[in-house]
């Protein structure tokens, strides 16, 4: 077979794409997104994040205005300032999305998460679990002779700390809701 | 043994380690490093197709005719989107495919970069599983795992999306000790208690029927051999779906022909009237069941399927057995032999008498002609003149596909490749190329329609380039015949846009590609023309000019029950062949 000779004399090029940008600081942002509660809306949001390579740390969703069929989605994400800008712009561009608020930029928002923790054990570990739960202000929502289920609402830091302490006291199961957040003050979305 | 190499080299090495000999692909910017790695070796041979859809169908034909996993390599963006129809086809028909797609570098993902498409997003619903490789450390595992996922359980297509920076990155490659996925473990062995119950139910049957499907073919040649053994042991009648043809030999007297929308009268009425249905590796598709609430109303049903979600999905069954057909059939054969059940011989005799009555209607009969070639006649002659060879048949989609299924008799599994679930026009030629590559000395024929063939006609170039002497046998009725038939039956004969206008001269087209063109429009010279095609050791397009008005019968109109079949006007009248008792069952 007769092949064309390579005319290019210089060092071979690596790729026809530009190089990766230099590393930039990464920040954590909490976004509140108001959407029409229609079939597939969650898949659209999740697909946007996976398709464009964005991170999701936490995502919660529930219908908040039943008459208008509006849902509020709270998303905690991480990225460079540029990526966060893109995420907000991409979200706003989706047809069923009404509004996107960056609660992190708008000031210190109230963020809460609910966890349910099941602890199984007897004797000293059980007493210690009970004591720690009280210290954290957790509610005991179920108890048997060998187990407890505690409910704790707090910031992610608090719930995280609670879970890691409970691990030492016989934790067997955790369920977390993910973060719900709302901006401080009189102003509303 | 671990070695340092680039991601692109790992891809090729993993293919070698998987024993892959052929891949079907088309290059582009985002896969150039992989093409470079291919260039430096000769274990994995690359077949350059002319359209990425063709690559996937060729890999399907290769896979289905050989039992191996078919491998595809395409570039990002348009390369990946062009592959989507093929992937969907492979998903619907459970064909094991590993499709490697190029992707823009990880740092550009999400930026709408040149030729970026969200390939894992787009293919999520048309693959069994897909991966986006974001770290070079994951690449060796994902490459091998993909083959495991594609081939195990219910087979299907798997996409691996490979960003270009990962292809350039360097890392260590070691062949993993096992390909297995960390959690995915399909159940292959059936539940013994249920198999026992199934055997007991079968033993008590008065009007049994085996209903077999593509799962038997997928479970390998031993499954087909075990099916034959079980069917002969029991003496029960057997019918097959479109996808299962060949698992049981078509010439055997216990075979009732294909069932379903264009299946035989005897197969569909046996399904309707049976008291025990034994479904092995079929999925109660709507083309099979017809109207669901009238489907086989008096039967107790056994269903063997490797996919737990297939059981009780469309039709509620009495005994659902999750497992690989080969394993379950082996257990069934052994149990039937060891328990040697006393079947109800009198009842079975009566059942076979009923079947003989239905057969007597000769539902596939058609009016012969000496001036025009009847499409059914063309397939009959093609079959007769090729049956003593090792022959593989693929099809496009339409009437010709159904006539091929009805009139070509398949004696062995893996010889018949057709787009069943998705019904993809344009499947046949690339699939034939794949089958020919896997079986270089066999005769491979794509039974085509003049409309369908134009959808992937460009693959003639591929056939020529690799000297693959595939035969394209076009039943040219100048219509999208299947569409015309429905318009005739349902839309008052208003043939809206179903005429094949401005057709190319297929003989000249074959020649333009460097192949051989043959045209035939007379029944009396058809045999000679077919022989000429068979004897030509090069790609051939055979333009078989057939009756434009012929319809495909029998037919269950959609939404109707099995006993509401329409027969062609050449079939025997019902009164003359069915006695009163038989009519009760209809
Ligand atoms: C890609 C695709 N588009 C449309 C259809 C719908 N369709 C089914 S059969 C058919 C006509 C096929 O015509 P032809 O290939 O000439 O086969 P014939 O029915 O005439 O034998 C069409 C358009 C399809 N199955 N696949
Ligand atoms: Mg046609």
XYZ file of N, CA and C in Angstrom, chain A residues 19-161:
429
model
N -4.581 21.918 26.771
C -4.151 21.247 27.995
C -5.093 21.572 29.150
N -4.981 20.782 30.188
C -5.797 21.022 31.377
C -5.360 22.333 32.024
N -6.319 23.120 32.539
C -5.945 24.367 33.203
C -5.213 24.079 34.508
N -4.468 25.087 34.971
C -3.773 24.929 36.252
C -4.809 24.736 37.369
N -4.393 24.053 38.415
C -5.321 23.769 39.507
C -5.759 25.058 40.188
N -7.031 25.140 40.526
C -7.569 26.313 41.220
C -8.251 25.841 42.487
N -8.430 26.749 43.458
C -9.064 26.310 44.702
C -10.507 25.855 44.478
N -10.874 24.885 45.279
C -12.206 24.297 45.154
C -13.032 24.691 46.368
N -14.273 25.087 46.142
C -15.138 25.485 47.255
C -16.412 24.668 47.232
N -17.090 24.672 48.392
C -18.309 23.910 48.544
C -19.476 24.893 48.514
N -20.478 24.636 47.701
C -21.623 25.546 47.595
C -22.924 24.790 47.783
N -23.871 25.489 48.408
C -25.203 24.917 48.552
C -26.157 25.696 47.656
N -26.829 24.963 46.766
C -27.741 25.614 45.819
C -29.165 25.212 46.119
N -30.064 26.182 46.044
C -31.490 25.862 46.139
C -32.078 26.051 44.746
N -32.751 25.015 44.260
C -33.264 25.036 42.896
C -34.768 24.774 42.953
N -35.537 25.708 42.391
C -36.994 25.516 42.369
C -37.378 24.996 40.985
N -38.051 23.846 40.967
C -38.376 23.220 39.674
C -39.844 22.814 39.626
N -40.358 22.662 38.400
C -41.677 22.048 38.231
C -41.560 20.598 38.630
N -42.478 20.141 39.470
C -42.436 18.730 39.854
C -43.107 17.897 38.777
N -42.345 17.629 37.702
C -42.902 16.834 36.606
C -42.054 15.584 36.442
N -42.614 14.546 35.784
C -41.847 13.305 35.651
C -40.504 13.564 34.971
N -39.459 12.984 35.501
C -38.153 13.063 34.853
C -37.324 14.269 35.258
N -37.887 15.147 36.085
C -37.136 16.371 36.389
C -35.868 16.059 37.186
N -35.970 15.090 38.104
C -34.799 14.744 38.895
C -33.724 14.115 38.012
N -34.169 13.285 37.042
C -33.216 12.665 36.117
C -32.497 13.738 35.299
N -33.221 14.797 34.937
C -32.581 15.873 34.169
C -31.492 16.555 34.978
N -31.799 16.827 36.248
C -30.824 17.507 37.097
C -29.624 16.585 37.327
N -29.908 15.329 37.703
C -28.811 14.398 37.982
C -27.992 14.166 36.717
N -28.679 14.068 35.574
C -27.992 13.843 34.302
C -27.107 15.015 33.919
N -27.553 16.207 34.247
C -26.730 17.389 33.980
C -25.411 17.291 34.750
N -25.505 16.904 36.006
C -24.298 16.810 36.835
C -23.373 15.698 36.338
N -23.942 14.515 36.052
C -23.045 13.432 35.623
C -22.522 13.701 34.220
N -23.379 14.193 33.331
C -22.970 14.418 31.953
C -21.878 15.455 31.820
N -21.917 16.472 32.661
C -20.914 17.520 32.547
C -19.794 17.359 33.567
N -19.831 16.261 34.269
C -18.715 15.965 35.153
C -18.688 16.795 36.425
N -19.836 17.296 36.891
C -19.883 18.051 38.148
C -20.078 17.087 39.316
N -19.719 17.553 40.499
C -19.884 16.709 41.690
C -21.225 16.961 42.371
N -21.767 15.920 42.966
C -22.899 16.113 43.881
C -22.483 15.522 45.218
N -22.482 16.348 46.268
C -22.184 15.806 47.600
C -23.457 15.386 48.296
N -24.490 16.165 48.053
C -25.758 15.841 48.689
C -26.872 16.417 47.821
N -27.980 15.713 47.772
C -29.114 16.198 46.980
C -30.395 15.795 47.699
N -31.226 16.768 47.981
C -32.516 16.416 48.579
C -33.604 17.049 47.742
N -34.735 16.372 47.693
C -35.810 16.911 46.873
C -37.157 16.541 47.473
N -38.050 17.510 47.434
C -39.416 17.233 47.853
C -40.313 18.335 47.312
N -41.564 17.981 47.068
C -42.498 19.001 46.616
C -42.748 19.944 47.780
N -42.635 21.248 47.544
C -42.821 22.214 48.631
C -44.069 23.059 48.437
N -44.520 23.199 47.203
C -45.773 23.932 46.966
C -46.685 23.050 46.140
N -47.621 22.377 46.867
C -48.413 21.345 46.201
C -49.313 21.892 45.107
N -49.931 23.086 45.345
C -50.888 23.589 44.350
C -50.183 23.914 43.048
N -48.993 24.478 43.179
C -48.265 24.856 41.958
C -47.374 23.733 41.438
N -47.382 22.606 42.129
C -46.504 21.489 41.756
C -45.054 21.925 41.635
N -44.600 22.659 42.634
C -43.203 23.082 42.629
C -42.425 22.262 43.653
N -41.219 21.867 43.249
C -40.339 21.169 44.180
C -39.126 22.028 44.464
N -38.578 21.833 45.650
C -37.330 22.499 45.970
C -36.253 21.431 46.065
N -35.205 21.644 45.287
C -34.076 20.721 45.310
C -32.912 21.450 45.958
N -32.325 20.843 46.977
C -31.135 21.431 47.596
C -29.942 20.579 47.181
N -28.991 21.238 46.558
C -27.820 20.501 46.068
C -26.573 21.065 46.739
N -25.762 20.190 47.294
C -24.448 20.622 47.778
C -23.436 20.093 46.773
N -22.639 21.013 46.252
C -21.682 20.637 45.215
C -20.336 21.270 45.516
N -19.297 20.777 44.866
C -17.970 21.386 45.007
C -17.411 21.669 43.629
N -16.568 22.692 43.547
C -15.930 23.010 42.272
C -15.172 24.312 42.364
N -14.443 24.606 41.309
C -13.757 25.901 41.262
C -14.821 26.969 41.053
N -14.449 28.228 41.274
C -15.408 29.321 41.129
C -16.025 29.269 39.731
N -15.187 28.973 38.752
C -15.649 28.926 37.376
C -16.672 27.799 37.162
N -16.363 26.639 37.735
C -17.285 25.503 37.588
C -18.613 25.798 38.282
N -18.543 26.413 39.476
C -19.781 26.726 40.202
C -20.641 27.685 39.369
N -20.022 28.661 38.756
C -20.753 29.581 37.877
C -21.452 28.803 36.773
N -20.690 27.881 36.160
C -21.237 27.062 35.076
C -22.417 26.219 35.555
N -22.267 25.626 36.734
C -23.336 24.765 37.250
C -24.626 25.568 37.366
N -24.503 26.782 37.916
C -25.711 27.608 38.103
C -26.311 27.981 36.754
N -25.428 28.331 35.813
C -25.929 28.721 34.493
C -26.580 27.530 33.792
N -25.956 26.359 33.906
C -26.509 25.174 33.249
C -27.848 24.790 33.873
N -27.931 24.885 35.211
C -29.191 24.555 35.873
C -30.287 25.521 35.422
N -29.965 26.802 35.382
C -30.979 27.808 35.039
C -31.491 27.611 33.618
N -30.678 26.991 32.783
C -31.019 26.822 31.378
C -32.034 25.691 31.170
N -32.178 24.805 32.155
C -33.119 23.689 31.985
C -34.547 24.225 31.977
N -35.369 23.685 31.101
C -36.727 24.208 30.910
C -37.581 24.151 32.181
N -37.601 23.045 32.929
C -38.475 23.034 34.120
C -37.898 23.748 35.347
N -36.731 24.353 35.227
C -36.135 25.026 36.388
C -36.615 26.478 36.447
N -37.174 26.872 37.589
C -37.685 28.242 37.741
C -36.603 29.178 38.229
N -35.785 28.684 39.156
C -34.903 29.588 39.846
C -33.762 28.835 40.504
N -32.599 29.433 40.500
C -31.451 28.820 41.167
C -30.853 29.861 42.114
N -30.739 29.535 43.382
C -30.121 30.441 44.349
C -28.872 29.795 44.920
N -27.789 30.569 44.949
C -26.573 30.063 45.574
C -26.564 30.542 47.014
N -26.975 29.677 47.933
C -27.124 30.071 49.337
C -25.770 30.387 49.962
N -24.718 29.803 49.436
C -23.380 30.052 49.970
C -22.922 31.475 49.659
N -23.257 31.950 48.454
C -22.846 33.303 48.062
C -23.716 34.348 48.745
N -25.008 34.022 48.920
C -25.940 34.987 49.478
C -25.753 35.190 50.964
N -24.782 34.568 51.533
C -24.547 34.730 52.963
C -24.792 33.424 53.644
N -24.592 33.473 54.897
C -24.576 32.323 55.750
C -25.990 31.741 55.839
N -26.236 30.604 55.192
C -27.577 30.006 55.208
C -27.699 29.001 56.345
N -28.933 28.706 56.693
C -29.171 27.655 57.690
C -29.177 26.317 56.937
N -28.322 25.407 57.352
C -28.260 24.096 56.699
C -28.493 23.028 57.754
N -29.373 22.129 57.479
C -29.676 21.063 58.445
C -29.806 19.721 57.730
N -29.448 18.707 58.497
C -29.589 17.365 57.976
C -30.153 16.500 59.085
N -30.972 15.529 58.708
C -31.511 14.617 59.715
C -30.866 13.241 59.512
N -30.430 12.647 60.633
C -29.905 11.280 60.530
C -30.653 10.357 61.481
N -30.811 9.130 61.070
C -31.321 8.077 61.942
C -30.193 7.071 62.107
N -29.909 6.737 63.351
C -28.778 5.852 63.635
C -29.260 4.669 64.443
N -28.942 3.460 63.990
C -29.288 2.274 64.773
C -28.038 1.760 65.487
N -28.155 1.603 66.809
C -27.022 1.119 67.597
C -27.455 -0.169 68.282
N -26.633 -1.185 68.165
C -26.961 -2.465 68.778
C -25.875 -2.817 69.785
N -26.284 -3.223 70.993
C -25.272 -3.611 71.966
C -25.855 -3.713 73.353
N -25.057 -4.184 74.276
C -25.503 -4.349 75.660
C -24.457 -3.772 76.596
N -24.821 -3.636 77.822
C -23.845 -3.277 78.846
C -23.295 -1.865 78.682
N -21.997 -1.740 78.850
C -21.337 -0.446 78.901
C -21.524 0.351 77.614
N -21.396 -0.326 76.446
C -21.517 0.350 75.150
C -22.895 0.998 75.024
N -23.903 0.286 75.541
C -25.277 0.762 75.449
C -25.476 2.021 76.303
N -24.913 1.991 77.458
C -25.015 3.147 78.353
C -24.305 4.347 77.729
N -23.145 4.087 77.164
C -22.350 5.145 76.551
C -23.106 5.747 75.348
N -23.738 4.894 74.557
C -24.506 5.362 73.403
C -25.598 6.323 73.871
N -26.303 5.924 74.916
C -27.391 6.724 75.464
C -26.882 8.088 75.946
N -25.745 8.052 76.634
C -25.163 9.267 77.199
C -24.762 10.248 76.095
N -24.104 9.697 75.052
C -23.668 10.541 73.940
C -24.871 11.136 73.206
N -25.894 10.317 73.042
C -27.080 10.793 72.345
C -27.684 11.981 73.092
N -27.720 11.851 74.410
C -28.255 12.957 75.220
C -27.416 14.213 75.055
N -26.083 14.001 75.053
C -25.169 15.145 74.925
C -25.378 15.876 73.613
N -25.716 15.129 72.559
C -25.930 15.742 71.245
C -27.349 16.280 71.088
N -28.204 15.963 72.030
C -29.600 16.361 71.921
C -30.364 15.519 70.919
N -29.928 14.261 70.729
C -30.634 13.365 69.812
C -31.870 12.806 70.486
N -32.908 12.490 69.692
C -34.115 11.869 70.244
C -34.021 10.364 70.097
N -34.529 9.670 71.102
C -34.590 8.216 70.987
C -35.943 7.868 70.392
N -35.963 7.338 69.182
C -37.248 7.087 68.517
C -37.651 5.628 68.554
N -36.716 4.753 68.924
C -37.061 3.345 69.064
C -36.056 2.723 70.024
N -36.549 1.806 70.864
C -35.619 1.127 71.767
C -36.064 -0.298 71.995
N -35.119 -1.212 72.083
C -35.375 -2.576 72.543
C -34.328 -2.844 73.606
N -34.324 -4.082 74.153
C -33.348 -4.379 75.197
C -31.930 -4.378 74.667
N -31.805 -4.519 73.358
C -30.439 -4.564 72.818
C -30.176 -3.520 71.739
N -31.119 -2.607 71.502
C -30.872 -1.631 70.427
C -31.559 -0.299 70.691
N -31.034 0.713 70.012
C -31.674 2.033 69.992
C -31.712 2.532 68.574
N -32.725 3.365 68.261
C -32.612 4.189 67.068
C -32.680 5.636 67.537
N -31.647 6.409 67.178
C -31.600 7.821 67.540
C -31.872 8.672 66.312
N -32.525 9.804 66.574
C -32.752 10.775 65.511
C -32.025 12.052 65.900
N -31.213 12.547 64.971
C -30.505 13.799 65.248
C -30.646 14.729 64.058
N -30.974 15.984 64.348
C -30.983 16.997 63.302
C -29.904 17.996 63.639
N -29.113 18.377 62.632
C -28.058 19.342 62.907
C -27.330 19.691 61.632
N -26.252 20.420 61.779
C -25.436 20.707 60.603
C -24.724 19.416 60.219
N -24.182 19.405 59.022
C -23.486 18.204 58.570
C -22.318 17.872 59.478
N -21.641 18.901 59.983
C -20.518 18.650 60.882
C -20.975 17.906 62.128
N -22.100 18.373 62.682
C -22.611 17.732 63.909
C -23.026 16.288 63.641
N -23.767 16.108 62.577
C -24.259 14.751 62.308
C -23.086 13.826 62.017
N -22.110 14.348 61.303
C -20.907 13.570 60.985
C -20.199 13.130 62.273
N -20.059 14.092 63.212
C -19.377 13.790 64.474
C -20.169 12.767 65.278
